[in-house]
XYZ file of C-alpha atoms in Angstrom:
128
model
C -5.199 11.009 26.548
C -5.956 11.705 22.862
C -2.397 12.960 22.366
C -1.107 9.709 23.883
C -3.150 7.631 21.437
C -1.935 9.618 18.424
C 1.660 9.527 19.599
C 1.580 5.726 19.611
C 0.546 5.510 15.960
C 3.151 5.454 13.219
C 3.089 7.792 10.179
C 5.829 5.890 8.377
C 7.440 2.486 8.327
C 11.026 2.151 7.146
C 10.625 5.181 4.874
C 7.144 4.222 3.613
C 4.890 7.197 4.330
C 1.322 6.682 5.552
C -0.807 9.590 4.329
C -2.467 11.935 6.799
C -6.096 10.985 6.127
C -5.478 7.260 6.459
C -3.299 7.768 9.515
C -5.642 10.177 11.274
C -8.768 8.073 10.721
C -7.224 4.804 11.911
C -7.606 3.362 15.342
C -4.404 2.431 17.106
C -5.155 -1.228 16.329
C -5.705 -0.534 12.611
C -2.494 1.480 12.466
C -0.544 -1.321 14.100
C -1.961 -3.819 11.638
C -1.092 -1.619 8.661
C 2.443 -0.976 9.875
C 2.870 -4.706 10.436
C 1.659 -5.448 6.897
C 4.032 -2.856 5.440
C 6.981 -4.398 7.302
C 6.023 -7.892 6.175
C 5.648 -6.792 2.553
C 9.069 -5.156 2.691
C 10.279 -8.605 3.747
C 8.533 -10.001 0.650
C 5.677 -11.777 2.429
C 3.013 -12.464 -0.202
C 0.395 -13.267 2.461
C 0.789 -9.734 3.807
C 0.284 -8.331 0.301
C -2.907 -10.355 0.075
C -4.114 -8.795 3.329
C -3.116 -5.302 2.233
C -5.321 -5.512 -0.870
C -8.333 -5.997 1.399
C -7.265 -3.662 4.204
C -9.988 -1.253 5.357
C -8.955 2.247 4.320
C -12.060 4.124 5.370
C -13.078 5.193 1.883
C -12.260 8.377 -0.007
C -8.900 9.990 0.682
C -7.911 7.203 3.083
C -7.975 4.756 0.181
C -5.920 7.135 -1.953
C -3.405 7.161 0.893
C -3.361 3.353 0.965
C -2.777 3.410 -2.791
C 0.178 5.733 -2.263
C 1.559 3.325 0.361
C 1.234 0.546 -2.214
C 3.100 2.455 -4.936
C 5.903 3.191 -2.485
C 6.142 -0.518 -1.694
C 6.512 -1.459 -5.355
C 9.227 1.151 -5.880
C 11.072 -0.029 -2.769
C 10.863 -3.763 -3.470
C 11.229 -3.493 -7.217
C 8.742 -4.498 -9.878
C 10.119 -8.011 -10.468
C 10.107 -9.036 -6.799
C 6.696 -7.439 -6.282
C 5.357 -9.454 -9.226
C 6.511 -12.677 -7.555
C 4.388 -11.766 -4.564
C 1.413 -10.563 -6.640
C 1.305 -13.794 -8.670
C -0.115 -15.528 -5.597
C -3.106 -13.178 -5.324
C -6.639 -14.188 -6.260
C -8.233 -12.505 -9.270
C -10.296 -10.300 -6.944
C -7.159 -9.254 -5.044
C -5.367 -8.457 -8.310
C -8.237 -6.150 -9.278
C -8.081 -4.478 -5.862
C -4.297 -4.099 -6.131
C -4.599 -2.564 -9.583
C -7.105 -0.067 -8.212
C -4.870 0.816 -5.275
C -1.916 1.427 -7.562
C -3.985 3.536 -9.943
C -5.262 5.841 -7.203
C -1.829 5.853 -5.579
C -0.361 7.360 -8.704
C -3.258 9.781 -9.070
C -3.059 10.994 -5.480
C 0.620 10.473 -4.646
C 3.481 12.829 -5.299
C 3.890 11.776 -8.908
C 3.781 13.914 -12.008
C 2.557 12.245 -15.189
C 3.279 8.754 -13.889
C 0.901 5.820 -13.813
C 0.945 2.066 -13.409
C 1.264 1.466 -17.159
C 4.386 3.604 -17.574
C 6.035 2.815 -14.233
C 5.228 -0.884 -13.769
C 4.288 -2.315 -17.186
C 4.974 -5.953 -16.271
C 3.014 -5.696 -13.039
C 0.175 -3.973 -14.870
C 0.086 -6.830 -17.377
C -0.133 -9.392 -14.565
C -2.949 -7.470 -12.880
C -5.017 -6.898 -16.017
C -4.708 -10.226 -17.844
């Protein structure tokens, strides 16, 4: 039965990888919600981005994994289109998004990259 539950969860959505800790510690319902949010964000839904900033990641490494998901989304969508979505966020959500991106770079498969060097315009929007 446990195998059946794990086999129903998704580890990636349209090439966006969900890290092992986040994936493994999610319920099937949480995983479905996250994969839905990722799909909606890829379709440039700013409401989904708003929800993603406040998505429960379980703390610790799970939140690093969610940050990595977020960095992948920005790369895929492109900084300019992502900014259009992020402009609609509340100040609190912008702070949360900035934090997700920062830990995503720290924990993701990036060498010497960070939000300032990779997404300077987005960083400016999030830190103004």
